[in-house]
PDB file of C-alpha atoms in Angstrom:
ATOM      1  CA  ASN A  30     140.333  81.811 224.955  1.00 51.00           C
ATOM      2  CA  ALA A  31     139.351  84.080 222.098  1.00 70.00           C
ATOM      3  CA  GLY A  32     142.099  86.330 220.870  1.00 92.00           C
ATOM      4  CA  VAL A  33     141.778  89.937 219.814  1.00 96.00           C
ATOM      5  CA  MET A  34     138.906  90.171 217.364  1.00 96.00           C
ATOM      6  CA  GLN A  35     138.770  92.797 214.672  1.00 97.00           C
ATOM      7  CA  ASN A  36     136.000  93.408 212.202  1.00 97.00           C
ATOM      8  CA  PRO A  37     135.463  93.774 209.457  1.00 97.00           C
ATOM      9  CA  ARG A  38     138.546  92.056 208.021  1.00 96.00           C
ATOM     10  CA  HIS A  39     138.158  94.002 204.813  1.00 97.00           C
ATOM     11  CA  LEU A  40     136.428  97.325 204.317  1.00 98.00           C
ATOM     12  CA  VAL A  41     135.954  99.238 201.096  1.00 98.00           C
ATOM     13  CA  ARG A  42     134.894 102.858 201.142  1.00 97.00           C
ATOM     14  CA  ARG A  43     134.616 105.631 198.602  1.00 97.00           C
ATOM     15  CA  ARG A  44     136.380 108.922 199.133  1.00 97.00           C
ATOM     16  CA  GLY A  45     134.428 111.114 201.526  1.00 97.00           C
ATOM     17  CA  GLN A  46     132.684 108.263 203.342  1.00 98.00           C
ATOM     18  CA  GLU A  47     133.234 107.225 206.931  1.00 98.00           C
ATOM     19  CA  ALA A  48     135.054 104.091 208.013  1.00 98.00           C
ATOM     20  CA  ARG A  49     134.434 102.396 211.358  1.00 98.00           C
ATOM     21  CA  LEU A  50     136.817  99.716 212.546  1.00 98.00           C
ATOM     22  CA  ARG A  51     136.000  97.616 215.573  1.00 98.00           C
ATOM     23  CA  CYS A  52     138.221  95.815 218.015  1.00 97.00           C
ATOM     24  CA  SER A  53     137.270  93.494 220.860  1.00 97.00           C
ATOM     25  CA  PRO A  54     140.254  92.940 223.167  1.00 95.00           C
ATOM     26  CA  MET A  55     141.093  89.669 224.810  1.00 93.00           C
ATOM     27  CA  LYS A  56     139.102  88.844 227.906  1.00 91.00           C
ATOM     28  CA  GLY A  57     140.516  90.604 230.929  1.00 87.00           C
ATOM     29  CA  HIS A  58     142.521  93.099 228.869  1.00 89.00           C
ATOM     30  CA  SER A  59     141.820  96.741 229.580  1.00 88.00           C
ATOM     31  CA  HIS A  60     144.512  98.327 227.411  1.00 90.00           C
ATOM     32  CA  VAL A  61     143.870  98.771 223.691  1.00 94.00           C
ATOM     33  CA  TYR A  62     146.267 100.042 221.038  1.00 94.00           C
ATOM     34  CA  TRP A  63     145.667 100.899 217.397  1.00 96.00           C
ATOM     35  CA  TYR A  64     148.343 100.739 214.713  1.00 95.00           C
ATOM     36  CA  ARG A  65     148.436 101.451 210.988  1.00 96.00           C
ATOM     37  CA  GLN A  66     150.566  99.500 208.538  1.00 94.00           C
ATOM     38  CA  LEU A  67     151.317 100.455 204.962  1.00 90.00           C
ATOM     39  CA  PRO A  68     152.587  97.787 202.513  1.00 84.00           C
ATOM     40  CA  GLU A  69     156.209  96.757 203.129  1.00 81.00           C
ATOM     41  CA  GLU A  70     156.402  98.890 206.251  1.00 85.00           C
ATOM     42  CA  GLY A  71     156.274  98.287 209.984  1.00 86.00           C
ATOM     43  CA  LEU A  72     153.330  99.122 212.201  1.00 90.00           C
ATOM     44  CA  LYS A  73     152.954 102.739 213.239  1.00 91.00           C
ATOM     45  CA  PHE A  74     151.443 103.516 216.635  1.00 91.00           C
ATOM     46  CA  MET A  75     148.292 105.595 216.478  1.00 94.00           C
ATOM     47  CA  VAL A  76     146.521 105.641 219.834  1.00 95.00           C
ATOM     48  CA  TYR A  77     146.390 103.936 223.223  1.00 93.00           C
ATOM     49  CA  LEU A  78     143.191 103.693 225.227  1.00 93.00           C
ATOM     50  CA  GLN A  79     141.944 102.309 228.473  1.00 90.00           C
ATOM     51  CA  LYS A  80     138.272 101.867 229.250  1.00 86.00           C
ATOM     52  CA  GLU A  81     136.551 105.226 228.580  1.00 87.00           C
ATOM     53  CA  ASN A  82     139.876 107.075 228.401  1.00 92.00           C
ATOM     54  CA  ILE A  83     142.280 108.066 225.649  1.00 94.00           C
ATOM     55  CA  ILE A  84     145.726 107.925 227.221  1.00 90.00           C
ATOM     56  CA  ASP A  85     147.998 108.680 224.256  1.00 90.00           C
ATOM     57  CA  GLU A  86     146.851 109.748 220.814  1.00 93.00           C
ATOM     58  CA  SER A  87     150.164 111.168 219.690  1.00 91.00           C
ATOM     59  CA  GLY A  88     150.307 108.942 216.608  1.00 92.00           C
ATOM     60  CA  MET A  89     146.850 109.729 215.343  1.00 94.00           C
ATOM     61  CA  PRO A  90     146.194 112.476 212.774  1.00 94.00           C
ATOM     62  CA  LYS A  91     144.518 115.450 214.401  1.00 92.00           C
ATOM     63  CA  GLU A  92     141.767 115.643 211.815  1.00 95.00           C
ATOM     64  CA  ARG A  93     139.256 113.048 210.645  1.00 97.00           C
ATOM     65  CA  PHE A  94     140.513 110.301 212.987  1.00 98.00           C
ATOM     66  CA  SER A  95     139.030 109.465 216.363  1.00 97.00           C
ATOM     67  CA  ALA A  96     139.057 106.499 218.708  1.00 97.00           C
ATOM     68  CA  GLU A  97     137.032 105.362 221.663  1.00 96.00           C
ATOM     69  CA  PHE A  98     136.882 102.453 224.071  1.00 95.00           C
ATOM     70  CA  PRO A  99     133.528 102.622 225.832  1.00 92.00           C
ATOM     71  CA  LYS A 100     132.710 100.976 229.114  1.00 89.00           C
ATOM     72  CA  GLU A 101     130.673  98.389 227.247  1.00 89.00           C
ATOM     73  CA  GLY A 102     131.473  97.115 223.791  1.00 91.00           C
ATOM     74  CA  PRO A 103     134.444  97.127 221.477  1.00 95.00           C
ATOM     75  CA  SER A 104     136.959  99.836 220.791  1.00 97.00           C
ATOM     76  CA  ILE A 105     136.168 101.841 217.667  1.00 98.00           C
ATOM     77  CA  LEU A 106     138.561 103.607 215.324  1.00 98.00           C
ATOM     78  CA  ARG A 107     136.625 106.074 213.202  1.00 98.00           C
ATOM     79  CA  ILE A 108     137.920 107.748 210.076  1.00 98.00           C
ATOM     80  CA  GLN A 109     135.723 110.463 208.661  1.00 98.00           C
ATOM     81  CA  GLN A 110     135.785 111.716 205.067  1.00 98.00           C
ATOM     82  CA  VAL A 111     138.260 109.057 203.991  1.00 98.00           C
ATOM     83  CA  VAL A 112     140.891 109.805 201.365  1.00 96.00           C
ATOM     84  CA  ARG A 113     143.011 107.483 199.217  1.00 95.00           C
ATOM     85  CA  GLY A 114     145.937 107.856 201.605  1.00 94.00           C
ATOM     86  CA  ASP A 115     143.935 106.198 204.364  1.00 96.00           C
ATOM     87  CA  SER A 116     144.195 102.869 202.543  1.00 96.00           C
ATOM     88  CA  ALA A 117     146.163 100.610 204.868  1.00 96.00           C
ATOM     89  CA  ALA A 118     145.905  97.720 207.284  1.00 97.00           C
ATOM     90  CA  TYR A 119     144.771  98.799 210.744  1.00 98.00           C
ATOM     91  CA  PHE A 120     145.711  96.565 213.646  1.00 97.00           C
ATOM     92  CA  CYS A 121     144.418  96.538 217.144  1.00 96.00           C
ATOM     93  CA  ALA A 122     146.308  95.094 220.097  1.00 94.00           C
ATOM     94  CA  SER A 123     145.425  94.583 223.722  1.00 92.00           C
ATOM     95  CA  SER A 124     147.281  93.902 226.924  1.00 87.00           C
ATOM     96  CA  PRO A 125     146.252  93.213 230.489  1.00 84.00           C
ATOM     97  CA  PRO A 126     146.481  95.800 233.273  1.00 80.00           C
ATOM     98  CA  GLY A 127     149.606  95.723 235.355  1.00 72.00           C
ATOM     99  CA  THR A 128     153.220  96.374 234.464  1.00 62.00           C
ATOM    100  CA  ALA A 129     154.149  98.027 231.195  1.00 59.00           C
ATOM    101  CA  ASN A 130     156.109  95.048 229.968  1.00 66.00           C
ATOM    102  CA  GLN A 131     153.189  92.801 229.227  1.00 74.00           C
ATOM    103  CA  PRO A 132     153.453  91.833 225.546  1.00 82.00           C
ATOM    104  CA  GLN A 133     150.669  93.053 223.331  1.00 87.00           C
ATOM    105  CA  HIS A 134     148.323  90.609 221.625  1.00 91.00           C
ATOM    106  CA  PHE A 135     147.299  91.582 218.115  1.00 94.00           C
ATOM    107  CA  GLY A 136     144.242  90.986 216.010  1.00 96.00           C
ATOM    108  CA  ASP A 137     144.524  90.117 212.329  1.00 95.00           C
ATOM    109  CA  GLY A 138     143.654  93.619 211.232  1.00 97.00           C
ATOM    110  CA  THR A 139     141.179  95.430 209.054  1.00 98.00           C
ATOM    111  CA  ARG A 140     142.293  96.110 205.522  1.00 97.00           C
ATOM    112  CA  LEU A 141     140.813  99.403 204.429  1.00 97.00           C
ATOM    113  CA  SER A 142     140.641 100.200 200.737  1.00 97.00           C
ATOM    114  CA  ILE A 143     139.538 103.587 199.491  1.00 97.00           C
ATOM    115  CA  LEU A 144     138.159 103.790 195.980  1.00 94.00           C
TER     116      LEU A 144
ATOM    117  CA  LEU B   6     162.287 105.933 222.232  1.00 56.00           C
ATOM    118  CA  ALA B   7     165.206 103.613 221.523  1.00 63.00           C
ATOM    119  CA  LYS B   8     165.595 103.008 217.800  1.00 82.00           C
ATOM    120  CA  THR B   9     166.302  99.541 216.493  1.00 90.00           C
ATOM    121  CA  THR B  10     168.249  98.415 213.446  1.00 92.00           C
ATOM    122  CA  GLN B  11     167.975  94.953 211.942  1.00 95.00           C
ATOM    123  CA  PRO B  12     168.752  93.400 208.551  1.00 96.00           C
ATOM    124  CA  ILE B  13     166.091  93.957 205.938  1.00 95.00           C
ATOM    125  CA  SER B  14     166.052  90.353 204.784  1.00 96.00           C
ATOM    126  CA  MET B  15     167.625  86.937 205.317  1.00 97.00           C
ATOM    127  CA  ASP B  16     167.474  83.609 203.545  1.00 97.00           C
ATOM    128  CA  SER B  17     167.941  80.239 205.185  1.00 97.00           C
ATOM    129  CA  TYR B  18     167.568  76.595 204.231  1.00 97.00           C
ATOM    130  CA  GLU B  19     165.142  74.355 206.024  1.00 97.00           C
ATOM    131  CA  GLY B  20     166.572  72.701 209.092  1.00 96.00           C
ATOM    132  CA  GLN B  21     169.183  75.357 209.753  1.00 97.00           C
ATOM    133  CA  GLU B  22     169.446  77.570 212.803  1.00 97.00           C
ATOM    134  CA  VAL B  23     168.705  81.201 212.064  1.00 97.00           C
ATOM    135  CA  ASN B  24     170.086  84.100 214.085  1.00 98.00           C
ATOM    136  CA  ILE B  25     168.664  87.591 213.582  1.00 97.00           C
ATOM    137  CA  THR B  26     170.549  90.381 215.305  1.00 96.00           C
ATOM    138  CA  CYS B  27     169.031  93.691 216.285  1.00 95.00           C
ATOM    139  CA  SER B  28     170.968  96.802 217.334  1.00 95.00           C
ATOM    140  CA  HIS B  29     169.522  99.170 219.933  1.00 92.00           C
ATOM    141  CA  ASN B  30     172.374 101.414 220.996  1.00 92.00           C
ATOM    142  CA  ASN B  31     170.204 103.878 222.911  1.00 89.00           C
ATOM    143  CA  ILE B  32     168.383 101.343 225.035  1.00 89.00           C
ATOM    144  CA  ALA B  33     167.387 102.703 228.439  1.00 87.00           C
ATOM    145  CA  THR B  34     167.845 101.032 231.788  1.00 88.00           C
ATOM    146  CA  ASN B  35     164.210 100.025 232.170  1.00 82.00           C
ATOM    147  CA  ASP B  36     163.627  98.948 228.558  1.00 86.00           C
ATOM    148  CA  TYR B  37     162.708  95.390 227.666  1.00 87.00           C
ATOM    149  CA  ILE B  38     163.442  93.758 224.308  1.00 91.00           C
ATOM    150  CA  THR B  39     160.573  92.040 222.553  1.00 91.00           C
ATOM    151  CA  TRP B  40     160.392  90.109 219.297  1.00 94.00           C
ATOM    152  CA  TYR B  41     157.304  89.604 217.175  1.00 95.00           C
ATOM    153  CA  GLN B  42     156.626  87.499 214.097  1.00 96.00           C
ATOM    154  CA  GLN B  43     154.215  88.552 211.361  1.00 95.00           C
ATOM    155  CA  PHE B  44     152.833  86.440 208.539  1.00 95.00           C
ATOM    156  CA  PRO B  45     151.183  88.039 205.506  1.00 89.00           C
ATOM    157  CA  SER B  46     147.629  89.196 206.177  1.00 88.00           C
ATOM    158  CA  GLN B  47     147.976  88.551 209.908  1.00 93.00           C
ATOM    159  CA  GLY B  48     148.752  90.590 212.962  1.00 94.00           C
ATOM    160  CA  PRO B  49     152.116  90.354 214.722  1.00 94.00           C
ATOM    161  CA  ARG B  50     152.491  87.463 217.105  1.00 94.00           C
ATOM    162  CA  PHE B  51     154.595  87.652 220.268  1.00 92.00           C
ATOM    163  CA  ILE B  52     157.634  85.361 220.189  1.00 95.00           C
ATOM    164  CA  ILE B  53     159.863  86.199 223.116  1.00 94.00           C
ATOM    165  CA  GLN B  54     160.840  88.963 225.507  1.00 91.00           C
ATOM    166  CA  GLY B  55     163.897  89.555 227.644  1.00 92.00           C
ATOM    167  CA  TYR B  56     165.861  92.061 229.670  1.00 91.00           C
ATOM    168  CA  LYS B  57     169.356  90.600 229.857  1.00 90.00           C
ATOM    169  CA  THR B  58     171.421  87.421 229.331  1.00 91.00           C
ATOM    170  CA  LYS B  59     169.450  84.578 227.772  1.00 95.00           C
ATOM    171  CA  VAL B  60     165.789  83.701 227.551  1.00 94.00           C
ATOM    172  CA  THR B  61     164.451  80.514 226.008  1.00 95.00           C
ATOM    173  CA  ASN B  62     160.965  79.268 225.297  1.00 95.00           C
ATOM    174  CA  GLU B  63     159.472  76.527 223.137  1.00 93.00           C
ATOM    175  CA  VAL B  64     159.797  78.643 220.001  1.00 92.00           C
ATOM    176  CA  ALA B  65     163.053  80.591 220.193  1.00 96.00           C
ATOM    177  CA  SER B  66     165.970  81.842 222.251  1.00 97.00           C
ATOM    178  CA  LEU B  67     166.942  85.427 222.880  1.00 97.00           C
ATOM    179  CA  PHE B  68     170.529  86.376 223.624  1.00 97.00           C
ATOM    180  CA  ILE B  69     171.280  89.766 225.147  1.00 97.00           C
ATOM    181  CA  PRO B  70     174.889  90.773 225.908  1.00 96.00           C
ATOM    182  CA  ALA B  71     175.830  92.602 229.084  1.00 95.00           C
ATOM    183  CA  ASP B  72     175.764  96.063 227.499  1.00 95.00           C
ATOM    184  CA  ARG B  73     172.259  95.361 226.094  1.00 95.00           C
ATOM    185  CA  LYS B  74     173.043  97.380 222.960  1.00 95.00           C
ATOM    186  CA  SER B  75     172.026  94.487 220.764  1.00 95.00           C
ATOM    187  CA  SER B  76     170.057  91.276 220.911  1.00 96.00           C
ATOM    188  CA  THR B  77     169.913  88.111 218.827  1.00 97.00           C
ATOM    189  CA  LEU B  78     166.832  86.063 218.127  1.00 98.00           C
ATOM    190  CA  SER B  79     167.712  82.434 217.493  1.00 98.00           C
ATOM    191  CA  LEU B  80     165.288  80.106 215.715  1.00 97.00           C
ATOM    192  CA  PRO B  81     166.404  76.460 215.880  1.00 94.00           C
ATOM    193  CA  ARG B  82     165.936  74.276 212.794  1.00 93.00           C
ATOM    194  CA  VAL B  83     163.643  76.521 210.792  1.00 96.00           C
ATOM    195  CA  SER B  84     160.907  75.158 208.559  1.00 96.00           C
ATOM    196  CA  LEU B  85     159.082  76.676 205.607  1.00 96.00           C
ATOM    197  CA  SER B  86     156.358  77.870 207.963  1.00 95.00           C
ATOM    198  CA  ASP B  87     158.860  80.156 209.681  1.00 96.00           C
ATOM    199  CA  THR B  88     158.944  82.368 206.597  1.00 97.00           C
ATOM    200  CA  ALA B  89     157.729  85.685 207.979  1.00 97.00           C
ATOM    201  CA  VAL B  90     158.779  89.172 209.012  1.00 96.00           C
ATOM    202  CA  TYR B  91     160.451  89.395 212.413  1.00 97.00           C
ATOM    203  CA  TYR B  92     160.332  92.625 214.396  1.00 95.00           C
ATOM    204  CA  CYS B  93     162.641  93.625 217.205  1.00 93.00           C
ATOM    205  CA  LEU B  94     161.133  96.163 219.592  1.00 89.00           C
ATOM    206  CA  VAL B  95     162.440  98.047 222.559  1.00 87.00           C
ATOM    207  CA  ALA B  96     159.628  98.986 224.881  1.00 77.00           C
ATOM    208  CA  PRO B  97     159.981 101.870 227.329  1.00 67.00           C
ATOM    209  CA  GLU B  98     158.155 101.647 230.596  1.00 60.00           C
ATOM    210  CA  ASP B  99     155.941 104.672 230.802  1.00 56.00           C
ATOM    211  CA  SER B 100     154.835 106.258 234.017  1.00 46.00           C
ATOM    212  CA  GLY B 101     151.307 105.576 232.885  1.00 51.00           C
ATOM    213  CA  GLY B 102     152.037 101.887 232.985  1.00 51.00           C
ATOM    214  CA  TYR B 103     151.647 101.114 229.303  1.00 60.00           C
ATOM    215  CA  GLN B 104     153.921 100.003 226.538  1.00 64.00           C
ATOM    216  CA  LYS B 105     154.308 102.424 223.648  1.00 69.00           C
ATOM    217  CA  VAL B 106     156.219 100.408 221.119  1.00 73.00           C
ATOM    218  CA  THR B 107     157.767 101.381 217.823  1.00 74.00           C
ATOM    219  CA  PHE B 108     157.944  98.879 214.997  1.00 81.00           C
ATOM    220  CA  GLY B 109     160.735  99.193 212.473  1.00 82.00           C
ATOM    221  CA  THR B 110     160.590  97.574 209.052  1.00 83.00           C
ATOM    222  CA  GLY B 111     161.611  94.208 210.466  1.00 93.00           C
ATOM    223  CA  THR B 112     163.616  91.370 208.947  1.00 97.00           C
ATOM    224  CA  LYS B 113     161.963  89.392 206.193  1.00 96.00           C
ATOM    225  CA  LEU B 114     163.077  85.778 206.657  1.00 97.00           C
ATOM    226  CA  GLN B 115     162.705  83.486 203.657  1.00 97.00           C
ATOM    227  CA  VAL B 116     163.136  79.780 204.367  1.00 97.00           C
ATOM    228  CA  ILE B 117     164.168  77.805 201.314  1.00 96.00           C
ATOM    229  CA  PRO B 118     163.393  74.105 200.829  1.00 94.00           C
TER     230      PRO B 118
END
């Protein structure tokens, strides 16, 4: 069973460019979460999606950030016009449908560096 | 969301049992307690989850007292490979059926040879 797959593992962008982070959830999982982690800190919730729907984006900045989970294909976290402060590790997690107490399964993240 | 408090760091020698306690005074009736482990450059990995009393699996044990205001993760006979950050989470059950979790800064466990 493949786990949660994130790519790329490392991404370097210059200020003003766009960053696209991809996440393929585990097979059978329809819930996807995105988190951001700064060095020496815990993960901060950004957004929760189900197929074709954003359920909770309360942790995501209102500007420049967007997320989607299309019917086909991976979930995408898009950051437009990146700034130095966007440098962080971005983790995706997935969980199966059902009760809310299913533990989340995490990918190994995308490390975004802004030059 | 219930806030959690845990020690910032702990050291332990190889072969010892390690207990990491987490406080969650505002835990709600339908909250579960979940522990994750994170190695450098990796995503968090689920260790154990419980609601009350004691839960044990092949990796760890979780002790939850009757008032559920704290929990203790117990790692038997740690090895160097257990050096990691351990996160205690309290997950509310949302009416939408998903788990919005909040990660604190975790406990950085250093196992010493």
